[in-house]
Coordinates of C-alpha atoms and ligand atoms in Angstrom, one line a residue:
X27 CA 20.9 -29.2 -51.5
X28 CA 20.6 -30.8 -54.8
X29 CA 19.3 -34.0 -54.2
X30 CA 15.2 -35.1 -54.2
X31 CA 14.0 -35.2 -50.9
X32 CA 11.3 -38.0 -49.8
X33 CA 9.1 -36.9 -46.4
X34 CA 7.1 -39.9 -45.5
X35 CA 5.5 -41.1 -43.1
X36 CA 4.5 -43.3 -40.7
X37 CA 7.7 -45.7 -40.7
X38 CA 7.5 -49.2 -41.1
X39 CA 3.9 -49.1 -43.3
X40 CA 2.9 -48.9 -47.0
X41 CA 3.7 -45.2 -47.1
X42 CA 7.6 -46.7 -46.4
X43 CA 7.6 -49.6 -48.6
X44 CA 6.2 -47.2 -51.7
X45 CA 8.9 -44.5 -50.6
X46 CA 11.3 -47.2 -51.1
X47 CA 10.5 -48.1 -54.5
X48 CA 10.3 -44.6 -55.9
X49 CA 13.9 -44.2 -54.1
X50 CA 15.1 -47.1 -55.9
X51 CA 13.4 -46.2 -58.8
X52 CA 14.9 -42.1 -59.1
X53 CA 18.2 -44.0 -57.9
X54 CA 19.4 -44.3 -54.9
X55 CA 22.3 -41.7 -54.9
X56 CA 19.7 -39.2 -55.8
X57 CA 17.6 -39.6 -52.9
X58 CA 17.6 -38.5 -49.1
X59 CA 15.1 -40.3 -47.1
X60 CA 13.3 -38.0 -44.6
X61 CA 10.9 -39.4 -42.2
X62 CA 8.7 -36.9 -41.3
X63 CA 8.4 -38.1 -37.5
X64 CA 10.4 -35.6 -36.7
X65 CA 11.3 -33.4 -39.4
X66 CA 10.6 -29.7 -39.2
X67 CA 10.3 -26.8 -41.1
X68 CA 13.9 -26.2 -41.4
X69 CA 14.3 -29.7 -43.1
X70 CA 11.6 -28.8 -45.5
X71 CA 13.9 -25.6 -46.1
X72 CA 16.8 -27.7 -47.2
X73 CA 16.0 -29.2 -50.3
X74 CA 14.3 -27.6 -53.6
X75 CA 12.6 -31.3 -54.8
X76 CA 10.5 -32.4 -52.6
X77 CA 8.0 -35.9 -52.9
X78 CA 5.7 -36.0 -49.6
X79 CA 4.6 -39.7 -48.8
X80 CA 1.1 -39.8 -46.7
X81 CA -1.0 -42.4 -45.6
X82 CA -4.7 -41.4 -45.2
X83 CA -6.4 -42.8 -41.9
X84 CA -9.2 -41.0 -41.4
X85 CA -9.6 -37.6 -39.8
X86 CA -11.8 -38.8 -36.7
X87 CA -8.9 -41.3 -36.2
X88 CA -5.8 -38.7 -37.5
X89 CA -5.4 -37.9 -33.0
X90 CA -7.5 -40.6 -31.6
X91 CA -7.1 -44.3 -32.6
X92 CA -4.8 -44.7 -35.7
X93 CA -1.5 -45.8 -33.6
X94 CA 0.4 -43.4 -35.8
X95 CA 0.8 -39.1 -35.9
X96 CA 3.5 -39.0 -37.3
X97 CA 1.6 -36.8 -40.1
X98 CA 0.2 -34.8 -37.5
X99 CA 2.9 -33.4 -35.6
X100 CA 4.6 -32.9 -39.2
X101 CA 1.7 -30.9 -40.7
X102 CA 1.3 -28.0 -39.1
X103 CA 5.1 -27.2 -40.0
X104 CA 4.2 -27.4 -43.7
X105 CA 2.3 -24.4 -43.5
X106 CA 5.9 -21.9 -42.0
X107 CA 7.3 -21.9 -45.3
X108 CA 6.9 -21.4 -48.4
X109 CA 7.2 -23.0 -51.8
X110 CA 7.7 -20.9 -55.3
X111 CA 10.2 -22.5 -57.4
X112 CA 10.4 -25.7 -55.9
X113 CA 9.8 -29.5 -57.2
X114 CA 6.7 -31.4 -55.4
X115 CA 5.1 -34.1 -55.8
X116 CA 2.9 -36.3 -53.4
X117 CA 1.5 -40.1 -53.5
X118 CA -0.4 -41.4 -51.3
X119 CA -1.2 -44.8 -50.1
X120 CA -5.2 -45.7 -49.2
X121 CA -7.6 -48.6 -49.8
X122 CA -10.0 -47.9 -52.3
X123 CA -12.6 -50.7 -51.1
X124 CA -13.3 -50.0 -47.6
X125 CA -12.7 -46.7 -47.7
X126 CA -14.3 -46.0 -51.2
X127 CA -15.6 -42.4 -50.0
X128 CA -12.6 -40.8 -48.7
X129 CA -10.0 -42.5 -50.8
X130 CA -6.6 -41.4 -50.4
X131 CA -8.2 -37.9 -48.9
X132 CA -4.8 -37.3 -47.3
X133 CA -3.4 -36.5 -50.5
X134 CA -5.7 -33.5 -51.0
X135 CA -5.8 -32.4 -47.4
X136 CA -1.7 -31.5 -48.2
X137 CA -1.9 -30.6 -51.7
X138 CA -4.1 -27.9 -50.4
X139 CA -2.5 -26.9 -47.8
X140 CA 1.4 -26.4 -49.9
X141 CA -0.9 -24.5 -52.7
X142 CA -1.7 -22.4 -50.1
X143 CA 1.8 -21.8 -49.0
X144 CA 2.4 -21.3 -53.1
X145 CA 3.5 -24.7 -54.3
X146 CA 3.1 -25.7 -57.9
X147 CA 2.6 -29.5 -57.6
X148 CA 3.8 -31.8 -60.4
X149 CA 2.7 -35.7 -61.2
X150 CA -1.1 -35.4 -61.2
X151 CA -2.4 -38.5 -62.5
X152 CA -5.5 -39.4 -64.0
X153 CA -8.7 -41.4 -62.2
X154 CA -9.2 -43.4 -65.3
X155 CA -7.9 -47.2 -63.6
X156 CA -9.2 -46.4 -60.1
X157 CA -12.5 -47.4 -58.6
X158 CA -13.6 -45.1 -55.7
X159 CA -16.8 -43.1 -55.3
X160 CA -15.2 -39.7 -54.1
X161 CA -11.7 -38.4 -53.0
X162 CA -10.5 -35.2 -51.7
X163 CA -7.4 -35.8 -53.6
X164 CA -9.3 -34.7 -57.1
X165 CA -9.0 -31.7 -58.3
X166 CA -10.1 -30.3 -61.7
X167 CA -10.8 -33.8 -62.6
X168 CA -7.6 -36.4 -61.7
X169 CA -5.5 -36.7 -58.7
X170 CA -3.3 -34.4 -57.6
X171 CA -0.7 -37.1 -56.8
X172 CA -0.1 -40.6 -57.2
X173 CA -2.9 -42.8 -55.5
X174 CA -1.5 -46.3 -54.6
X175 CA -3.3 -49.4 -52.5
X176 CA -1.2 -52.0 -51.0
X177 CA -4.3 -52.9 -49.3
X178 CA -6.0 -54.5 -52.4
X179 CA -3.9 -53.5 -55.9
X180 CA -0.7 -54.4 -54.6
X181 CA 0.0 -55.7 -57.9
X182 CA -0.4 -52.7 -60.0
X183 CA 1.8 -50.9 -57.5
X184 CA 5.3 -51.3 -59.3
X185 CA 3.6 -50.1 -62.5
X186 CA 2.0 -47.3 -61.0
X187 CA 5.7 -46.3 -59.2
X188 CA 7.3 -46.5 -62.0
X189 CA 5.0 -44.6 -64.9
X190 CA 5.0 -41.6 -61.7
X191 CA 8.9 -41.4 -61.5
X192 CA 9.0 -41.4 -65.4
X193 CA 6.6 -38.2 -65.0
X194 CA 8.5 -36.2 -62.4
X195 CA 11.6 -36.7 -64.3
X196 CA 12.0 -33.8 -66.3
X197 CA 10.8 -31.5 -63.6
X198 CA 13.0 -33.3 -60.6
X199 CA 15.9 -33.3 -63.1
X200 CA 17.2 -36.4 -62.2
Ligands
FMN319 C1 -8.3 -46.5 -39.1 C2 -8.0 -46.4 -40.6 C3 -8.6 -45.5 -41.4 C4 -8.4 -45.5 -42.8 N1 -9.1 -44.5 -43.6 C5 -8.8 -44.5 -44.9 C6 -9.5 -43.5 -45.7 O1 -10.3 -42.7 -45.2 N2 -9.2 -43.5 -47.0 C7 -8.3 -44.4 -47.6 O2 -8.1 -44.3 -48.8 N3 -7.7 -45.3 -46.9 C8 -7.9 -45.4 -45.5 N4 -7.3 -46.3 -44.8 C9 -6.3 -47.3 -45.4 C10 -4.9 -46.9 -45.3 O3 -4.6 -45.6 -45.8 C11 -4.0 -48.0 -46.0 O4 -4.1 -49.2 -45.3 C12 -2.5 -47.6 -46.1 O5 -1.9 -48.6 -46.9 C13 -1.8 -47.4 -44.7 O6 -0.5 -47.1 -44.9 P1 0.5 -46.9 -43.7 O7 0.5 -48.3 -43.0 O8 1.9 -46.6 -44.3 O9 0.0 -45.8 -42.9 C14 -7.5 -46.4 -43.4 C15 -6.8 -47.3 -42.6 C16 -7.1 -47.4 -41.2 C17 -6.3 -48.4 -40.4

């Protein structure tokens, strides 16, 4: 199928309300919503531009407190196929102030694990504009995805949308 693909997840959070901007700003006809919640494999399988919407809540907290696995029961599927050729890119929504040590880890903790399933990730974005003292999501020196925090930069988070979307353009080919 031709059109981009958006997994997110949980529903109803920041990870939906971001996914809904970067729907709106690809265009809407462009787009098919996919919430990971219960997506599998063979949804993964159907589309060849992909943008993965995470959430990061801790890893002590991923099956114990968090009220949300949505991400967990979808993560193990991401590793039962694999990637060559395709479109991906990731964002990630976190809090850089209370969290300032694992900010938007989640980001990472996928990236890694489609690299390793031979993805080619597109929209890495640079650290410069983001206060955070360490972050699984940086590799070789800026993210890997699109870090965004509805917590406390909800202001910056149109801007930061709609740079990202302007750089997976000409790989999405939309
Ligand atoms: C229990 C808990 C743990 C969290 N841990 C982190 C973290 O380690 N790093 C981070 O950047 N944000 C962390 N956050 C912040 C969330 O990622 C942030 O609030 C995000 O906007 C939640 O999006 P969602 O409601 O769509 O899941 C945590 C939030 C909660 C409630």
């Amino acid at each position: 199928m031709n059109k981009i693909a958006i997994f997110f997840g949980p529903l109803d959070g920041a990870v939906h309300k971001v996914a809904e901007k970067i729907k709106e700003a690809i265009g809407e006809e462009k787009v098919v919503m996919v919430p990971v919640k219960d997506a599998t494999v063979a949804d993964l399988e159907k589309y060849d531009k992909i943008i993965f919407g995470i959430s990061t809540v801790g890893r002590e907290t991923w099956h114990a407190k968090y009220n949300n696995d949505d991400w967990a029961n979808f993560l193990p599927e991401i590793g039962k196929t694999r990637y060559e050729g395709k479109a991906l890119a990731i964002f990630g929504l976190g809090d850089h102030v209370t969290y300032a040590a694992t900010f938007v880890d989640h980001i990472g903790l996928l990236g890694r694990e489609l690299m390793e399933n031979g993805a080619t990730l597109v929209g890495q974005v640079s650290t410069e504009g983001y206060e955070f003292d360490d972050s699984e999501a940086v590799i070789d020196g800026e993210f890997i995805g699109l870090p965004v925090d509805e917590d406390f930069e909800p202001e910056l988070t149109d801007e930061r949308v709609n740079n990202w979307v302007e750089q997976l353009r000409p790989r999405f080919g939309f």
